[in-house]
Short mmCIF file of C-alpha atoms in Angstrom, two decimals:
data_model
loop_
_atom_site.label_atom_id
_atom_site.label_comp_id
_atom_site.label_asym_id
_atom_site.label_seq_id
_atom_site.Cartn_x
_atom_site.Cartn_y
_atom_site.Cartn_z
CA MET A 1 309.16 169.91 67.28
CA LEU A 2 305.98 168.87 69.04
CA MET A 3 303.51 167.03 66.87
CA PHE A 4 300.03 168.27 67.72
CA THR A 5 297.28 165.73 68.24
CA ASN A 6 294.70 164.91 65.59
CA ASP A 7 292.11 166.69 67.71
CA ASP A 8 294.00 169.97 67.52
CA ASN A 9 292.95 172.55 64.93
CA VAL A 10 296.35 173.17 63.35
CA VAL A 11 296.58 176.44 61.39
CA THR A 12 299.26 178.36 59.53
CA ARG A 13 300.64 181.65 60.74
CA GLN A 14 299.39 183.34 57.58
CA SER A 15 295.82 182.26 58.33
CA LEU A 16 295.88 183.91 61.77
CA SER A 17 295.32 187.32 60.18
CA ASN A 18 291.90 186.09 59.01
CA PHE A 19 290.72 186.43 62.62
CA ASP A 20 292.00 189.98 63.19
CA ALA A 21 288.84 191.83 62.16
CA ALA A 22 286.62 189.62 64.31
CA THR A 23 288.97 190.12 67.27
CA LEU A 24 288.95 193.90 66.93
CA ALA A 25 285.14 193.78 66.83
CA LEU A 26 285.19 192.20 70.30
CA HIS A 27 286.95 195.21 71.84
CA THR A 28 285.05 196.91 74.63
CA ARG A 29 286.00 199.68 77.01
CA SER A 30 287.91 197.28 79.28
CA HIS A 31 288.48 194.18 77.13
CA LYS A 32 291.07 194.59 74.37
CA PRO A 33 292.04 191.13 73.07
CA VAL A 34 295.27 191.16 71.07
CA PRO A 35 294.72 189.94 67.48
CA PHE A 36 296.55 186.63 67.14
CA SER A 37 298.70 187.65 64.18
CA GLN A 38 299.66 190.98 65.77
CA GLY A 39 300.82 189.25 68.93
CA ILE A 40 303.06 186.85 66.98
CA ASP A 41 304.41 189.66 64.79
CA LEU A 42 305.34 191.61 67.92
CA VAL A 43 307.19 188.60 69.42
CA GLN A 44 309.14 188.10 66.19
CA ASP A 45 310.02 191.78 65.89
CA VAL A 46 311.35 192.00 69.46
CA ALA A 47 313.05 188.59 69.28
CA GLU A 48 314.91 189.46 66.08
CA SER A 49 315.96 192.82 67.55
CA ALA A 50 317.42 190.87 70.49
CA GLY A 51 319.34 188.56 68.13
CA PHE A 52 317.01 185.52 68.18
CA ARG A 53 315.94 183.90 64.91
CA PHE A 54 312.57 182.25 64.29
CA GLY A 55 312.69 178.70 62.92
CA GLU A 56 309.80 176.26 62.62
CA GLU A 57 306.41 177.54 63.81
CA GLN A 58 303.29 175.58 64.77
CA TYR A 59 299.92 176.98 65.82
CA VAL A 60 296.61 175.49 66.92
CA LEU A 61 293.24 177.05 67.67
CA ALA A 62 290.87 175.75 70.33
CA ARG A 63 287.43 176.46 71.82
CA ASN A 64 285.83 177.38 68.49
CA ASP A 65 288.84 179.41 67.40
CA THR A 66 288.79 181.62 70.51
CA GLN A 67 292.10 180.35 71.93
CA LEU A 68 295.55 180.24 70.32
CA PHE A 69 298.51 178.04 71.26
CA GLY A 70 301.77 178.39 69.41
CA LEU A 71 305.29 176.94 69.41
CA ILE A 72 308.12 178.86 67.75
CA GLU A 73 311.59 177.39 67.37
CA VAL A 74 314.47 179.65 68.41
CA GLN A 75 316.85 178.63 65.66
CA ASN A 76 320.10 179.97 67.09
CA PHE A 77 319.57 178.16 70.40
CA SER A 78 318.57 174.81 68.93
CA SER A 79 320.82 171.82 68.27
CA GLU A 80 320.59 168.33 66.81
CA GLU A 81 319.47 167.02 70.21
CA SER A 82 316.81 169.58 71.05
CA LYS A 83 314.92 172.61 69.87
CA ILE A 84 314.50 175.57 72.19
CA CYS A 85 311.22 177.33 71.55
CA PHE A 86 308.84 180.06 72.64
CA GLY A 87 305.38 179.01 73.77
CA VAL A 88 302.56 181.50 73.12
CA ARG A 89 299.04 181.34 74.54
CA SER A 90 296.19 183.79 74.02
CA SER A 91 292.43 184.07 73.73
CA VAL A 92 289.80 186.52 72.53
CA ASN A 93 287.11 185.48 75.04
CA LYS A 94 288.76 186.38 78.39
CA SER A 95 289.58 182.71 79.10
CA LEU A 96 293.37 183.28 78.83
CA SER A 97 295.66 186.20 79.42
CA TRP A 98 298.31 186.88 76.77
CA GLN A 99 301.24 184.61 77.69
CA LEU A 100 304.78 183.87 76.54
CA CYS A 101 307.17 181.29 77.98
CA GLY A 102 310.26 179.26 77.08
CA GLY A 103 310.34 175.61 76.12
CA GLU A 104 312.34 172.72 74.72
CA SER A 105 311.41 169.90 72.35
CA LEU A 106 313.75 166.89 72.36
CA SER A 107 314.56 165.78 68.82
CA ILE A 108 314.82 162.07 69.63
CA CYS A 109 311.23 161.82 70.82
CA THR A 110 309.52 165.23 70.32
CA ASN A 111 308.83 165.38 74.07
CA LEU A 112 307.93 168.95 74.97
CA ASP A 113 308.83 170.81 78.15
CA LEU A 114 307.43 174.33 78.53
CA PHE A 115 309.65 175.42 81.40
CA GLY A 116 308.16 178.15 83.51
CA ASN A 117 311.08 179.92 85.16
CA VAL A 118 310.39 182.92 82.90
CA VAL A 119 306.74 183.48 82.00
CA LEU A 120 305.14 186.64 80.67
CA LYS A 121 301.45 187.14 81.44
CA ARG A 122 299.34 190.20 80.67
CA LYS A 123 295.57 190.53 80.99
CA GLN A 124 294.03 191.70 77.74
CA THR A 125 292.62 194.91 79.09
CA THR A 126 293.03 198.61 78.27
CA PHE A 127 296.56 199.57 77.12
CA VAL A 128 297.60 195.93 76.61
CA MET A 129 299.23 196.75 73.26
CA ASN A 130 301.08 199.69 74.81
CA ASP A 131 302.49 197.45 77.57
CA LEU A 132 303.12 194.29 75.57
CA ARG A 133 306.23 195.42 73.68
CA THR A 134 308.01 196.42 76.90
CA LEU A 135 307.01 193.15 78.55
CA VAL A 136 308.28 191.08 75.61
CA VAL A 137 311.55 193.06 75.57
CA ASN A 138 312.04 192.26 79.27
CA PHE A 139 311.19 188.60 78.61
CA MET A 140 313.83 188.36 75.89
CA GLY A 141 316.37 189.85 78.27
CA GLN A 142 315.74 186.99 80.71
CA PHE A 143 315.34 184.25 78.12
CA THR A 144 319.03 183.40 77.72
CA LYS A 145 319.38 182.87 81.46
CA SER A 146 316.26 180.70 81.51
CA VAL A 147 317.83 178.40 78.90
CA GLU A 148 321.02 178.22 80.99
CA ASP A 149 318.96 177.45 84.11
CA ARG A 150 317.18 174.67 82.22
CA ALA A 151 320.53 173.11 81.26
CA THR A 152 321.69 173.20 84.90
CA GLN A 153 318.42 171.67 86.02
CA VAL A 154 318.66 168.81 83.52
CA ALA A 155 322.26 168.12 84.56
CA ARG A 156 321.07 167.64 88.15
CA TYR A 157 318.27 165.32 87.02
CA LYS A 158 320.85 163.21 85.21
CA GLN A 159 322.96 162.91 88.38
CA ALA A 160 320.13 161.85 90.69
CA GLN A 161 318.87 158.30 91.12
CA LEU A 162 315.87 157.16 93.16
CA LYS A 163 315.21 153.83 94.78
CA ASP A 164 312.27 152.04 93.16
CA ALA A 165 309.97 152.69 96.12
CA THR A 166 310.70 156.43 95.99
CA ALA A 167 310.31 156.53 92.20
CA ASN A 168 306.95 154.77 92.48
CA HIS A 169 305.87 157.25 95.17
CA THR A 170 306.90 160.13 92.88
CA ILE A 171 304.77 158.72 90.06
CA ILE A 172 301.78 158.54 92.42
CA GLN A 173 302.46 162.17 93.33
CA MET A 174 302.27 163.00 89.61
CA LEU A 175 298.75 161.59 89.66
CA ARG A 176 297.75 163.33 92.88
CA THR A 177 298.98 166.74 91.70
CA GLY A 178 297.31 166.51 88.28
CA ILE A 179 300.48 166.14 86.23
CA ILE A 180 299.07 162.93 84.77
CA ASN A 181 295.68 161.24 84.96
CA THR A 182 294.89 157.62 85.80
CA GLN A 183 294.97 156.62 82.12
CA ARG A 184 298.60 157.75 81.82
CA VAL A 185 300.07 156.20 84.98
CA GLU A 186 300.87 152.93 83.21
CA LYS A 187 302.63 154.83 80.42
CA VAL A 188 304.88 156.63 82.91
CA VAL A 189 305.69 153.39 84.74
CA ASN A 190 306.52 151.55 81.51
CA GLU A 191 308.63 154.41 80.15
CA TYR A 192 310.56 154.70 83.41
CA TYR A 193 311.36 151.01 83.87
CA GLU A 194 311.72 150.19 80.16
CA PRO A 195 312.38 153.46 78.30
CA SER A 196 311.50 153.64 74.62
CA HIS A 197 314.54 155.90 74.22
CA PRO A 198 317.73 154.51 75.84
CA GLU A 199 319.24 158.00 75.50
CA PHE A 200 317.39 158.86 78.71
CA LEU A 201 319.50 156.37 80.68
CA ASN A 202 322.94 157.31 81.99
CA GLU A 203 326.22 156.05 80.50
CA GLU A 204 325.98 152.91 82.63
CA GLY A 205 322.50 152.18 81.32
CA GLU A 206 320.91 153.09 84.65
CA ARG A 207 317.72 155.04 85.29
CA THR A 208 317.99 158.57 86.68
CA ASN A 209 315.56 161.38 87.44
CA TRP A 210 316.05 162.47 83.83
CA THR A 211 314.58 159.09 82.85
CA LEU A 212 311.62 159.71 85.14
CA PHE A 213 311.12 163.25 83.87
CA ASN A 214 310.99 162.07 80.26
CA ALA A 215 308.74 159.15 81.16
CA ALA A 216 306.22 161.77 82.26
CA THR A 217 306.62 164.02 79.21
CA GLU A 218 306.31 160.96 76.99
CA ALA A 219 302.97 160.30 78.70
CA PHE A 220 301.86 163.88 77.96
CA LYS A 221 301.68 163.08 74.27
CA GLY A 222 298.13 163.09 72.98
CA SER A 223 296.89 165.44 75.70
CA PRO A 224 295.71 168.94 74.75
CA ILE A 225 298.52 171.43 74.12
CA SER A 226 296.66 173.88 76.37
CA THR A 227 297.61 171.79 79.41
CA TYR A 228 301.36 171.56 78.76
CA THR A 229 302.53 174.71 80.55
CA GLU A 230 300.89 173.88 83.89
CA ARG A 231 301.91 170.22 83.66
CA SER A 232 305.53 171.12 82.89
CA GLN A 233 305.75 173.55 85.79
CA LYS A 234 304.29 171.05 88.24
CA LEU A 235 306.54 168.30 86.90
CA HIS A 236 309.67 170.41 87.37
CA ASP A 237 308.60 171.21 90.93
CA LEU A 238 308.08 167.53 91.73
CA ILE A 239 311.21 166.17 90.01
CA GLY A 240 313.22 169.04 91.47
CA LYS A 241 312.23 168.05 94.99
CA ALA A 242 312.94 164.38 94.25
CA THR A 243 316.34 165.38 92.88
CA ASP A 244 317.19 167.43 95.97
CA TYR A 245 316.24 164.41 98.10
CA ALA A 246 318.29 161.97 96.03
CA LEU A 247 321.42 164.13 95.86
CA ALA A 248 321.29 164.89 99.59
CA ALA A 249 320.97 161.21 100.55
#
């Protein structure tokens, strides 16, 4: 799965319960942050009831242990090529709502895509724990379709090819929309024109929009995990439009 950066405060799931008492002490009349361990336990309970099995889990804490980011492998959806996972985000200081989304980590390069076609978000206010189970149940009901949608989306990326000028313009758009910063432009360009992983080329050894997509996710590596969800969503929007353009040409 994703390898967190050296700057990330990687923790075990067992250690998350150490923060529960401090989290409960932060409760006010309107602010009811969900203890980190309770939120993960709830996801696992609902997921297993829906037939999903937890595999590998990774968690990091940020902002002086006030924010949690987690990746949980969905074992019965994963394959040798990729690992489908849940992405969890939360905070105890009002900086993040409680969030759950779907994702995929490619085994050949550990590139992570937190796809956002199904995202659960709930402000951590009064009755959050009462609402959360129902929201997670609904999320699980949509999750299978989101994985199928992702597969369809990737198949279209693999069919589409851009002329160099259009590909270069798309990379500039990545910069302009905040998908990458100036320090990562060169990485995207190099990975697109000379991929580190030839598996991202088509059977004829040609570049496609799948090559370009993975050039960008390769460039994400080393950036904070907290930025992955927004970057992935923006990247899908941009590559999706480029794919529509290429396939219609």
